[in-house]
CSV table of C-alpha atoms in Angstrom, one decimal:
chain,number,residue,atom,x,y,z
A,1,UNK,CA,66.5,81.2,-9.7
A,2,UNK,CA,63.2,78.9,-9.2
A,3,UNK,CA,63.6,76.2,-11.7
A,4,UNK,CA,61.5,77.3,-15.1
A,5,UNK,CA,60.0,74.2,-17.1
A,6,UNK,CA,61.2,74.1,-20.3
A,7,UNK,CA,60.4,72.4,-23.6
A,8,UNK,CA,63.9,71.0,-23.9
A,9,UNK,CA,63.0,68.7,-20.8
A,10,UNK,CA,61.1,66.3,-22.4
A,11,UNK,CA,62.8,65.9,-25.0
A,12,UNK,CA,66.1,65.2,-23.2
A,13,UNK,CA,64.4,62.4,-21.2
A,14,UNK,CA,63.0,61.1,-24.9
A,15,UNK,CA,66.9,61.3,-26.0
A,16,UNK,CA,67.9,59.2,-23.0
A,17,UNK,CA,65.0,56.5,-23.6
A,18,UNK,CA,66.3,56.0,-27.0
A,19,UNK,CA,69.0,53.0,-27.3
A,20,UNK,CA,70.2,54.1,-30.3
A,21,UNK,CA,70.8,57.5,-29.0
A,22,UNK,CA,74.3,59.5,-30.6
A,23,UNK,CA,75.9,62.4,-28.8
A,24,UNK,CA,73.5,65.4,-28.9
A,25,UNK,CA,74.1,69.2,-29.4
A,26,UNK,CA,71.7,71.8,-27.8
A,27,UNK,CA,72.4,74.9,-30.0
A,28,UNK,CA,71.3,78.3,-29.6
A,29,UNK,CA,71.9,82.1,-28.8
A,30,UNK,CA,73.4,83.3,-25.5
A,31,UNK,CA,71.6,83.3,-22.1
A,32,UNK,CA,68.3,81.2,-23.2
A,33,UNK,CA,68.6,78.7,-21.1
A,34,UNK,CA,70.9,75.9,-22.3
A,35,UNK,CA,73.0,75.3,-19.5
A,36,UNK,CA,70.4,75.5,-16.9
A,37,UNK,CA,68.4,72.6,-18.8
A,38,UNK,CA,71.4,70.1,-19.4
A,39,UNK,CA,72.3,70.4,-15.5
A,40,UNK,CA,69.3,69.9,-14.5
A,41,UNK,CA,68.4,66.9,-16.5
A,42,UNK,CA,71.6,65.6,-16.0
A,43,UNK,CA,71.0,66.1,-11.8
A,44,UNK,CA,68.0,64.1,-12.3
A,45,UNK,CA,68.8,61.3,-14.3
A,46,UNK,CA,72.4,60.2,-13.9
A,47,UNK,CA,74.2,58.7,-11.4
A,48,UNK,CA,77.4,60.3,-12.4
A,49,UNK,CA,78.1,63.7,-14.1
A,50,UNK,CA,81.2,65.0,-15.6
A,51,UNK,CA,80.6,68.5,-16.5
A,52,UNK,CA,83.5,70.9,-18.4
A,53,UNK,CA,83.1,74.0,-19.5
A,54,UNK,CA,85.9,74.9,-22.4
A,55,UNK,CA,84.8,78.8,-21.7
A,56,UNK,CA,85.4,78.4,-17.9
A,57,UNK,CA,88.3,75.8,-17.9
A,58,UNK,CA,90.6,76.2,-20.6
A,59,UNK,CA,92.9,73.7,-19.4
A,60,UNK,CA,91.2,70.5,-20.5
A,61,UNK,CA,91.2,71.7,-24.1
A,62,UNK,CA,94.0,69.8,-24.6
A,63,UNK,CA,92.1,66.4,-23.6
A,64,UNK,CA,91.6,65.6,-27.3
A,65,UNK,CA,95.6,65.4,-27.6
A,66,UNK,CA,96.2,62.1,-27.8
A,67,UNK,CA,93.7,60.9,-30.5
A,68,UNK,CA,90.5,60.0,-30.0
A,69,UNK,CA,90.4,57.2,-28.1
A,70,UNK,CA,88.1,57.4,-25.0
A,71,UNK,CA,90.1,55.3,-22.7
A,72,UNK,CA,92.6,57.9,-23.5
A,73,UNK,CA,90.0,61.1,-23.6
A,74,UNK,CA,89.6,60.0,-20.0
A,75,UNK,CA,92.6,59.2,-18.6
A,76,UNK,CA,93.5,62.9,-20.0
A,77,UNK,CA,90.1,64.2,-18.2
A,78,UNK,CA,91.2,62.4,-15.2
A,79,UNK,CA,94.4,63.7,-14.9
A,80,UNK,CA,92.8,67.4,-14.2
A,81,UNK,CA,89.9,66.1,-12.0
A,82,UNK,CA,90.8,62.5,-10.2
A,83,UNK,CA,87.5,63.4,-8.7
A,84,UNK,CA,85.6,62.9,-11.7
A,85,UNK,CA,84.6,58.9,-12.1
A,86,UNK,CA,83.6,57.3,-15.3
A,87,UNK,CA,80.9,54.5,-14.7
A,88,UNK,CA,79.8,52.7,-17.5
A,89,UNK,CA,76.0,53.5,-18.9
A,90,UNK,CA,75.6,55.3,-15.4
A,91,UNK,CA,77.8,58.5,-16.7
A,92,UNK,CA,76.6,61.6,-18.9
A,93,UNK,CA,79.3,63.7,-19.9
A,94,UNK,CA,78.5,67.4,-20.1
A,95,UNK,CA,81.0,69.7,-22.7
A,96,UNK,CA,79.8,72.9,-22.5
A,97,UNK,CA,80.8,76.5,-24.8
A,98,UNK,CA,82.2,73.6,-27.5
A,99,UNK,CA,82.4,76.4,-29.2
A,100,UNK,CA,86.0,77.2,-27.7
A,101,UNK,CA,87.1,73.8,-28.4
A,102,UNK,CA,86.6,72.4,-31.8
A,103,UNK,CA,88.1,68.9,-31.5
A,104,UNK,CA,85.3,68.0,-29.1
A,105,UNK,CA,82.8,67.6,-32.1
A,106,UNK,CA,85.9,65.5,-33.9
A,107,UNK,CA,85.5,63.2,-30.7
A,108,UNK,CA,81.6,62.4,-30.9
A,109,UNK,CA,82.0,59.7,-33.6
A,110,UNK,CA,84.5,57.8,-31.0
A,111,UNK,CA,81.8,58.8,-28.1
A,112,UNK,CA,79.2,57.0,-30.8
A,113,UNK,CA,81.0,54.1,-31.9
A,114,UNK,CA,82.0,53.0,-28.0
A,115,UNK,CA,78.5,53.8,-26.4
A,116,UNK,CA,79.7,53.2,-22.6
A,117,UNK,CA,78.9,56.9,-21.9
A,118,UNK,CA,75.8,59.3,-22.9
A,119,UNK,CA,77.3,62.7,-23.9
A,120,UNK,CA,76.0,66.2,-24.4
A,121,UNK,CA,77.4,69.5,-25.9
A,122,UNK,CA,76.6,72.8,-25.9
A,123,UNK,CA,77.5,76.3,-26.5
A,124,UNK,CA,76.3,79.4,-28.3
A,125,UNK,CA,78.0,78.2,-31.6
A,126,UNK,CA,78.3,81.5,-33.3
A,127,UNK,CA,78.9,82.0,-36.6
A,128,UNK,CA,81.8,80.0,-38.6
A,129,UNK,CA,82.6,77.6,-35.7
A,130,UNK,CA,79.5,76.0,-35.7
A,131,UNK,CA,80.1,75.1,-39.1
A,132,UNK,CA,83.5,73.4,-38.6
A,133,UNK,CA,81.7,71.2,-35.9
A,134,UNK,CA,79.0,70.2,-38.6
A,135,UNK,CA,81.9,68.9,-41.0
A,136,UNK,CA,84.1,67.3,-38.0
A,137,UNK,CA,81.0,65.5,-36.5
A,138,UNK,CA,78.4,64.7,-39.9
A,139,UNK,CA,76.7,61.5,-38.9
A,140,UNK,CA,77.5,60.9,-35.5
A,141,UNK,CA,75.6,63.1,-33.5
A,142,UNK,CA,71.7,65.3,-33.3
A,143,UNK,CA,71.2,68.6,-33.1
A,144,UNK,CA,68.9,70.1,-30.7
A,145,UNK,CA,67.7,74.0,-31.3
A,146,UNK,CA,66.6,75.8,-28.6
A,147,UNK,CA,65.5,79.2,-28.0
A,148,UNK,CA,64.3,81.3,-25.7
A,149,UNK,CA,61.2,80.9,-23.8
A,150,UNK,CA,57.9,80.8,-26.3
A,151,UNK,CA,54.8,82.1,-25.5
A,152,UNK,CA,54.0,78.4,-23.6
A,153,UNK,CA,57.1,78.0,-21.2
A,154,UNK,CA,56.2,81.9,-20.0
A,155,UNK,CA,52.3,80.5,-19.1
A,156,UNK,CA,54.2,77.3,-17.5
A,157,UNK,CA,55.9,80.1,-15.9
A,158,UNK,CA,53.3,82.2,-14.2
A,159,UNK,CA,51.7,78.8,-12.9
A,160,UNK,CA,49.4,78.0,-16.0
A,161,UNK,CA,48.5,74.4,-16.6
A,162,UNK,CA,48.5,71.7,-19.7
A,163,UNK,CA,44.4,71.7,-19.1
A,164,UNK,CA,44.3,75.2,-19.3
A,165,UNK,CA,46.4,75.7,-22.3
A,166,UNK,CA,44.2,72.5,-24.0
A,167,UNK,CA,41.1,74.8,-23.3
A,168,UNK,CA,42.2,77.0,-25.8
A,169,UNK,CA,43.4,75.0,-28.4
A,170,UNK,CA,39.8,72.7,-28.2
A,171,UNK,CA,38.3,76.2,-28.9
A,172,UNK,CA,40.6,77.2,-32.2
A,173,UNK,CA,40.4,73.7,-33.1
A,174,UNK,CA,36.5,74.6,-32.9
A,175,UNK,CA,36.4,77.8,-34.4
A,176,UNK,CA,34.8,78.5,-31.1
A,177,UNK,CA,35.1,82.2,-29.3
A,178,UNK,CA,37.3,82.2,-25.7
A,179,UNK,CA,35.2,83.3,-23.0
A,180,UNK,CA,35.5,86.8,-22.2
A,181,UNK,CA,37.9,85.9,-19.1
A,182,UNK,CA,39.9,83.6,-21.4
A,183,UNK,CA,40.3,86.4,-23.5
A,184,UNK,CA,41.1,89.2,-21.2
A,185,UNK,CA,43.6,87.0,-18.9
A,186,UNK,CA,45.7,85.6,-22.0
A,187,UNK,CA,46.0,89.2,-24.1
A,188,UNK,CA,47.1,90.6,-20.6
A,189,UNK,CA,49.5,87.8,-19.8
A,190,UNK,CA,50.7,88.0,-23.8
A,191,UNK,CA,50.9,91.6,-23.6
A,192,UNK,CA,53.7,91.1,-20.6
A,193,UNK,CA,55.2,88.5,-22.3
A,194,UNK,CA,55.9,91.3,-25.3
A,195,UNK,CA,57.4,93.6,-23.0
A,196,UNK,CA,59.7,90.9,-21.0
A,197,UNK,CA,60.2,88.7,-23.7
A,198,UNK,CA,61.9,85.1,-23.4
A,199,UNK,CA,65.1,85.1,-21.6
A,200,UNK,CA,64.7,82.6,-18.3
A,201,UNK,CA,66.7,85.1,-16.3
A,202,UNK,CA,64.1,88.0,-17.3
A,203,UNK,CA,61.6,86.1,-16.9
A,204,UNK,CA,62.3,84.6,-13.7
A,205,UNK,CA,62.8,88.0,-12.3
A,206,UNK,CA,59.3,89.3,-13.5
A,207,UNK,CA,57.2,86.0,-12.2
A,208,UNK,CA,58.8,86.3,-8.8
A,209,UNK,CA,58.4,90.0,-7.8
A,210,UNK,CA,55.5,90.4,-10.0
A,211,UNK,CA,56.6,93.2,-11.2
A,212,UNK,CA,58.8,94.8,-14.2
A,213,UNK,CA,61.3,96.3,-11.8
A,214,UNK,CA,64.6,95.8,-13.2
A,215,UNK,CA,63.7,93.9,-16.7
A,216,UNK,CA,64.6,96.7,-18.6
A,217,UNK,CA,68.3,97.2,-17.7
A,218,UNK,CA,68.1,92.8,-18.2
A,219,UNK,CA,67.6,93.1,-21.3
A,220,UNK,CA,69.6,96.2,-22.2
A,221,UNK,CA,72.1,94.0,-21.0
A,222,UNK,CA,71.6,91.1,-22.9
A,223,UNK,CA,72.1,93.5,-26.0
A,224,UNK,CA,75.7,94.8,-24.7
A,225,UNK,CA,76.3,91.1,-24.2
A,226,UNK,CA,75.8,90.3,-27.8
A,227,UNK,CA,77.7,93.2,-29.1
A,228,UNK,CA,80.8,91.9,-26.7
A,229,UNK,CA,80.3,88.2,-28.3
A,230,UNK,CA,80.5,89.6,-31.7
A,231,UNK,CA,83.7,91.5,-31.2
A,232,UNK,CA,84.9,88.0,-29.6
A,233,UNK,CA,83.5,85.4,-32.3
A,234,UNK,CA,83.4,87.1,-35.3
A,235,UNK,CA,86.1,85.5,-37.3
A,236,UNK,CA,87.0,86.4,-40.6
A,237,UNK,CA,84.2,88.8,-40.7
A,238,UNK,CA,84.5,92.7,-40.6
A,239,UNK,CA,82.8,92.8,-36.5
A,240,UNK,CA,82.6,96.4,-37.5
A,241,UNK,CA,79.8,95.6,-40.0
A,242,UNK,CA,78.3,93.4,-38.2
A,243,UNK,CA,77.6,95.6,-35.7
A,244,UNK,CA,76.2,97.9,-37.9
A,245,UNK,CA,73.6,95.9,-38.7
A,246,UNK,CA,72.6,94.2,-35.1
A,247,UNK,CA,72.2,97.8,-34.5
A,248,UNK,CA,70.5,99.2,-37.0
A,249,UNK,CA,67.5,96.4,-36.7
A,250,UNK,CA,65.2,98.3,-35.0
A,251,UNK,CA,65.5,101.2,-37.4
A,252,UNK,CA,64.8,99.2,-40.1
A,253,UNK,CA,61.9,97.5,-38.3
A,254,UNK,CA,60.5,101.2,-37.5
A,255,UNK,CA,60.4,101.8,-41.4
A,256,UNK,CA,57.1,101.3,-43.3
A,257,UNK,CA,58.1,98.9,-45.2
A,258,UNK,CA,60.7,97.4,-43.1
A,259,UNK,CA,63.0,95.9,-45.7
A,260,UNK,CA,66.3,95.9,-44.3
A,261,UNK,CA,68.8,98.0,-46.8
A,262,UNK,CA,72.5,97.6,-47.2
A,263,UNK,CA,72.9,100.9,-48.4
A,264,UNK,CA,71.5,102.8,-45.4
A,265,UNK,CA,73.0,100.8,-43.1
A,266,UNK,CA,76.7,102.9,-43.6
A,267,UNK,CA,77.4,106.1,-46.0
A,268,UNK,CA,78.5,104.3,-49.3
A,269,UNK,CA,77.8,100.5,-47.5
A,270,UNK,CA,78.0,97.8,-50.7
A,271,UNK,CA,76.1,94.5,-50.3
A,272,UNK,CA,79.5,92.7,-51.8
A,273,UNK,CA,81.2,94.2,-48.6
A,274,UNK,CA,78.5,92.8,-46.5
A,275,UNK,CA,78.4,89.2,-47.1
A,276,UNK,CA,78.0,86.9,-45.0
A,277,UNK,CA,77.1,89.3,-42.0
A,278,UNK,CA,73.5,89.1,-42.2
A,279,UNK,CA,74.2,84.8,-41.9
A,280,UNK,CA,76.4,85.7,-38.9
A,281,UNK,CA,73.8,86.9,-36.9
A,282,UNK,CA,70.8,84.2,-37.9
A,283,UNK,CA,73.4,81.4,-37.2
A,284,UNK,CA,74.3,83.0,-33.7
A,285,UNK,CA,70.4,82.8,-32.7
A,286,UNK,CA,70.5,86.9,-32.6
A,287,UNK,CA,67.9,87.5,-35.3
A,288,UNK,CA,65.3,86.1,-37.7
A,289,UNK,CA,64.9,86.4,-41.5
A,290,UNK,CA,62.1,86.9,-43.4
A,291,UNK,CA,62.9,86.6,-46.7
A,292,UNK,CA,60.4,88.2,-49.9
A,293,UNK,CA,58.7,85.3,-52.1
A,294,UNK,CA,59.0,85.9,-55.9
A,295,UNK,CA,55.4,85.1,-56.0
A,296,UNK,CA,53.0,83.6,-53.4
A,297,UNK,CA,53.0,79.6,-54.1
A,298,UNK,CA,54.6,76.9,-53.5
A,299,UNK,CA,57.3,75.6,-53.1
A,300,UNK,CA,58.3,77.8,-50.0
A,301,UNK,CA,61.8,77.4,-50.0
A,302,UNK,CA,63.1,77.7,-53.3
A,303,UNK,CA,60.5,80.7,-54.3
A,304,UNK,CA,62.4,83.5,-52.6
A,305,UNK,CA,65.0,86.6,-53.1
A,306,UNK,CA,67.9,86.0,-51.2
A,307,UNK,CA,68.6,90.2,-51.6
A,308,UNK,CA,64.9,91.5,-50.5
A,309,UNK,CA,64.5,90.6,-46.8
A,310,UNK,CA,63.5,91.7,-43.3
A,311,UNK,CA,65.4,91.2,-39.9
A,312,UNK,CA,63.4,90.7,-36.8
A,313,UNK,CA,64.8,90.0,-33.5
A,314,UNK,CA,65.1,86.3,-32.2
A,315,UNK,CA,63.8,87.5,-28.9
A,316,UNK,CA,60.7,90.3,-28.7
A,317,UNK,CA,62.2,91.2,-25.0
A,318,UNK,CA,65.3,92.4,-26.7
A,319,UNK,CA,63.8,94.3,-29.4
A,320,UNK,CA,62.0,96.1,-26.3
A,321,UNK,CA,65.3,96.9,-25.0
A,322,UNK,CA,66.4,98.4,-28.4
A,323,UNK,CA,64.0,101.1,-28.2
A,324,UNK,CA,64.6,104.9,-27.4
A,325,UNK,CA,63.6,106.1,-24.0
A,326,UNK,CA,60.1,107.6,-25.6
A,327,UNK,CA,59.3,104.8,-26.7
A,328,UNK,CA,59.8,102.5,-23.8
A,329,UNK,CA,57.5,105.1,-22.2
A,330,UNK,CA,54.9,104.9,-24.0
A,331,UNK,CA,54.8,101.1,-23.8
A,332,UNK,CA,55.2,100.4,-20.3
A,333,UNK,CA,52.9,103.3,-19.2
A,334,UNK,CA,50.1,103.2,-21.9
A,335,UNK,CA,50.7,99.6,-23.1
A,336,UNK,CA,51.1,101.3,-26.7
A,337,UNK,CA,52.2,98.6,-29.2
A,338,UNK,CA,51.5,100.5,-31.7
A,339,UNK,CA,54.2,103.1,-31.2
A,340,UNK,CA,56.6,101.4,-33.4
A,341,UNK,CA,54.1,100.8,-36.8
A,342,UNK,CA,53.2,97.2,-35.7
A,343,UNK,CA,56.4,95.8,-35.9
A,344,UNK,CA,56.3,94.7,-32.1
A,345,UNK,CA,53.5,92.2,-33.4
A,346,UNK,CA,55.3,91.3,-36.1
A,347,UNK,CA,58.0,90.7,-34.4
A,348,UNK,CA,56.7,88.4,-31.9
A,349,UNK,CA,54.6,86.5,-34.1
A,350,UNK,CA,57.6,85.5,-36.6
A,351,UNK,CA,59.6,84.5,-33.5
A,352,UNK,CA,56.5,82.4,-32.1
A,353,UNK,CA,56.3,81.0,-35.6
A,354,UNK,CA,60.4,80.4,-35.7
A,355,UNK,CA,60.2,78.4,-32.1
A,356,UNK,CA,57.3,76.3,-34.0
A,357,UNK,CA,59.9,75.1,-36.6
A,358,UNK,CA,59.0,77.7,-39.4
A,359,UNK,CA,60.9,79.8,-42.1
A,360,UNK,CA,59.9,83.2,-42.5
A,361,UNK,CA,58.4,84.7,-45.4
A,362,UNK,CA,56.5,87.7,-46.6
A,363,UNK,CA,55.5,88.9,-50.2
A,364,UNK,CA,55.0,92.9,-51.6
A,365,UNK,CA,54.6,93.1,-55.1
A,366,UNK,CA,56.2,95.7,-57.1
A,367,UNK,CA,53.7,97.8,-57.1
A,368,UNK,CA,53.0,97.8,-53.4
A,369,UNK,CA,49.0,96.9,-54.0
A,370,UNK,CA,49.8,93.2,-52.5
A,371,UNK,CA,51.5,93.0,-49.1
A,372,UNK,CA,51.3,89.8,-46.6
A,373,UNK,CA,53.2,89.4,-43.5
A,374,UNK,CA,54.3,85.7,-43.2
A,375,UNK,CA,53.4,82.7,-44.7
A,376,UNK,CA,53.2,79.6,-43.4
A,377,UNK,CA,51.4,76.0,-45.0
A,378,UNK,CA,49.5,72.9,-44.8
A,379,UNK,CA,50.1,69.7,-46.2
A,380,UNK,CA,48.1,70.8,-49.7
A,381,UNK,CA,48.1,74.9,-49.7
A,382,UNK,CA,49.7,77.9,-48.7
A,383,UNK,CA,48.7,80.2,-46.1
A,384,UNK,CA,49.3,83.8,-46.2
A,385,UNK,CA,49.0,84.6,-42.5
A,386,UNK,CA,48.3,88.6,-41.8
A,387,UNK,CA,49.0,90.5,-38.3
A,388,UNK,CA,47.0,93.4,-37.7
A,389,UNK,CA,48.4,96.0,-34.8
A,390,UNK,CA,44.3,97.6,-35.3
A,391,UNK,CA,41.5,96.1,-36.8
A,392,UNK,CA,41.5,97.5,-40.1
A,393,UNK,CA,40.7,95.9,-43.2
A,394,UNK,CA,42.3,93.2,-44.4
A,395,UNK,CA,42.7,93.8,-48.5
A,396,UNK,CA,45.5,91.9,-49.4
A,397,UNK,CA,44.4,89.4,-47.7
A,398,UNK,CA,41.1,89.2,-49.2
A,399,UNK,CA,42.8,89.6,-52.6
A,400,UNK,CA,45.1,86.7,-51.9
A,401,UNK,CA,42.1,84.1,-51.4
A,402,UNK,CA,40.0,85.7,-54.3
A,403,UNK,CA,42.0,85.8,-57.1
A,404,UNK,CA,42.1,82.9,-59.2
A,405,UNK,CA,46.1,83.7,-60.2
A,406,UNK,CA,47.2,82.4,-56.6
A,407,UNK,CA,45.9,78.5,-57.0
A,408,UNK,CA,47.6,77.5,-54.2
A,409,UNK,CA,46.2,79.6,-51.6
A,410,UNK,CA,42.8,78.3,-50.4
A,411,UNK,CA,42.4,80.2,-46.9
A,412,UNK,CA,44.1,82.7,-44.5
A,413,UNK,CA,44.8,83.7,-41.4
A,414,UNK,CA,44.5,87.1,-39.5
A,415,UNK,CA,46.0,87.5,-36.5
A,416,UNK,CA,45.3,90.6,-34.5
A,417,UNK,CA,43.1,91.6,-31.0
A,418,UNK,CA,40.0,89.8,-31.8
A,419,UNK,CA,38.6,86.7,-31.1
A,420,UNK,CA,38.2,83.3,-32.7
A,421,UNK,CA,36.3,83.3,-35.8
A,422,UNK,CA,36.0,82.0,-39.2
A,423,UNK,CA,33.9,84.1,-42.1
A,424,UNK,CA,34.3,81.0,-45.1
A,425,UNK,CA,38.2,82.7,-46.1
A,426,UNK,CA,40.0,83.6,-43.6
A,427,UNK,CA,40.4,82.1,-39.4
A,428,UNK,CA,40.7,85.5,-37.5
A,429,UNK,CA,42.9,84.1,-34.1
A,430,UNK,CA,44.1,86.4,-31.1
A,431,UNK,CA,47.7,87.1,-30.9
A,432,UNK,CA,48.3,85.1,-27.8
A,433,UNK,CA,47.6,81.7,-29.8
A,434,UNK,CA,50.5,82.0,-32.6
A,435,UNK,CA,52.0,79.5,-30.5
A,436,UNK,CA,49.5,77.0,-31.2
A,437,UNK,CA,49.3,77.2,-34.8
A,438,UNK,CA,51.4,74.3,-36.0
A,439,UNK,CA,49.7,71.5,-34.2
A,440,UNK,CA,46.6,73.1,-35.2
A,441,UNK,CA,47.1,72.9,-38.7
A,442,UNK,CA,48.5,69.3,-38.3
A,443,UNK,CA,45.4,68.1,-36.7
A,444,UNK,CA,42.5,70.5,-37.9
């Protein structure tokens, strides 16, 4: 596999600059990339590596047995690997799939407090374990999340540079339409990355034979793969349930409304029976949640029902992967997005905002006249932030910014297949730049 430039890279080498660095763990779903990153960094800037990987080599889980000391953590490593040498400030110490060994995160205050080594974790940290590292390690390391590719990394990708990607912010930042080749060559590329998605592997595969020969069975996959690692990680959870509802995402997606429904998930299915299920999957970096604001204002976070949500896949490739034959079809032959009632944008665009650092939120009212996709804000005001699969009008929208009942929202957005424009309420911004919506409203 060509080595894919990743987001993660700088930031690692910012990590290493930093004297008062503490242990760091990269978290994240399955197959996006970790491993591949913290290797290669580590290749590049350390003298010495010592790399184990609980998943792969169960026998050094017992390295934590004698305490906590690091003279004795590696004199226990040792012992397994006398080829393994421990060099003072010159050494980075790689645990990998932590997840299968719990004491390591116990260890990272010791790794802290002595500060002769640098040292990494990582691993896909599903469900409860991850939460019995955050009360064995609190205060003595960083947390790193990653994800897979965003809509950047795949341009890095396919040979795109920084001055090139700077073109089209300088033009949002300008309200100022992309030429027509701009245009045309970034909704293509965007429209692959829909189809393929963010996983390195997939991606790697589609940038070198140019082609999406073999993506699809990728990703379908990468879906079996997940199912396998809930049957494995799931603990103290019914795995049964959920599995119902991993699989039953893109059905819910497909719906009009595409609130997600406890009831039709099963025959008889209870939310009380349920709990907990929906967090397994968001904390395994499977899916995103949009949750349903009580009214549109701030604050974002405490202005939400915890029972009325939506589930959107963390990756877009992998919702692709979900659909029926038809379906898939009609997409790769026609390019149809459409075919599944605009949730393919949706999808995407929550993930791009996710990967930015965002929550997800949407609002309906009760009586269905109001309905806004996501919303995102400012440092003074709210933004509802509409994605259009056709260019149809935008009446929510325009009711959101109008009415004087909504004081904190003072603009929009509308993303659909248009280009860059401004008409005194709302910005109007092609799909493709999602991606570049944070900084933009940092800086506009």
């Amino acid at each position: 596999m060509s080595r894919l430039r990743r987001k993660i890279d700088q930031y690692l080498i910012n990590w290493k600059n930093d004297k008062d660095k503490m242990p760091l763990i990269v978290k994240g779903a399955r197959q996006i990339g970790k491993t591949y990153a913290i290797e290669n960094f580590a290749r590049n800037n350390y003298k010495n590596v010592v790399e184990i990987n609980f998943a792969l080599e169960k026998q050094y889980k017992d390295i934590f047995d004698d305490g906590y000391n690091i003279d004795n953590i590696i004199k226990n490593i040792s012992l397994r690997n006398p080829d393994f040498k421990f060099i003072p400030n010159e050494t980075l110490i790689f645990f990998d799939e932590i997840q299968e060994c719990i004491n390591t995160a116990t260890s990272l205050k010791a790794f802290r407090e002595d500060g002769r080594y640098d040292v990494i974790c990582s691993g896909s940290l599903m469900g409860i374990n991850y939460k019995e590292i955050e009360s064995n390690s609190v205060g003595n390391k960083i947390d790193y999340s990653m994800y897979s590719m965003d809509f950047e990394e795949f341009l890095w990708a396919k040979g795109y540079k920084e001055e090139q990607i700077e073109d089209l912010y300088k033009c949002m930042l300008e309200t100022k339409p992309l030429s027509t080749v701009q245009y045309e060559v970034m909704m293509s590329n965007f429209k692959e990355y829909m189809v393929i998605g963010g996983m390195p592997a997939i991606v790697n595969k589609f940038v070198t034979q140019k082609n999406y020969s073999g993506t699809l069975e990728m990703q379908k996959q990468i879906l079996l793969d997940y199912e396998e690692d809930i049957t494995k990680y799931a603990n103290g959870l019914d795995q049964g349930k959920i599995l119902n509802v991993y699989r039953k995402v893109p059905t819910f997606l497909g719906n009009k409304n595409k609130k997600f429904q406890i009831s039709k998930v099963e025959n008889g299915a209870r939310s009380r029976e349920y709990v907990g299920t929906i967090e397994w999957l968001d904390n395994a970096g499977i899916i995103n949640i949009a949750y349903c604001m009580e009214q549109p204002e701030l604050p974002l976070g405490g202005n939400y029902n915890p029972d009325n949500f939506r589930l959107y896949f963390a990756d877009t490739g992998i919702l692709i992967g979900s659909l029926d034959d038809e379906a898939q079809e009609d997409l790769r032959n026609n390019k149809n997005f459409n075919t599944y009632k605009g949730a393919i944008y949706e999808n995407v665009v929550g993930d791009m905002l996710v990967k930015q650092g965002y929550k997800l939120y949407f609002y309906k009212n009760e009586k269905g006249t109001i309905e806004m996709d996501f919303f995102i804000r400012d440092k003074d005001s709210l933004i509802p932030v509409e994605v259009k699969a056709n260019d149809n009008a935008t009446i929510s929208l325009n009711n959101l910014i109008d009415s004087d009942k909504y004081k904190d929202i003072k603009y929009g957005i509308k993303l659909c297949n248009k280009n860059i424009g401004f008409n005194d309420k709302f910005y109007t911004f092609p799909y493709f730049l999602t991606f570049l919506l944070k900084r933009y409203l940092k800086e506009k």
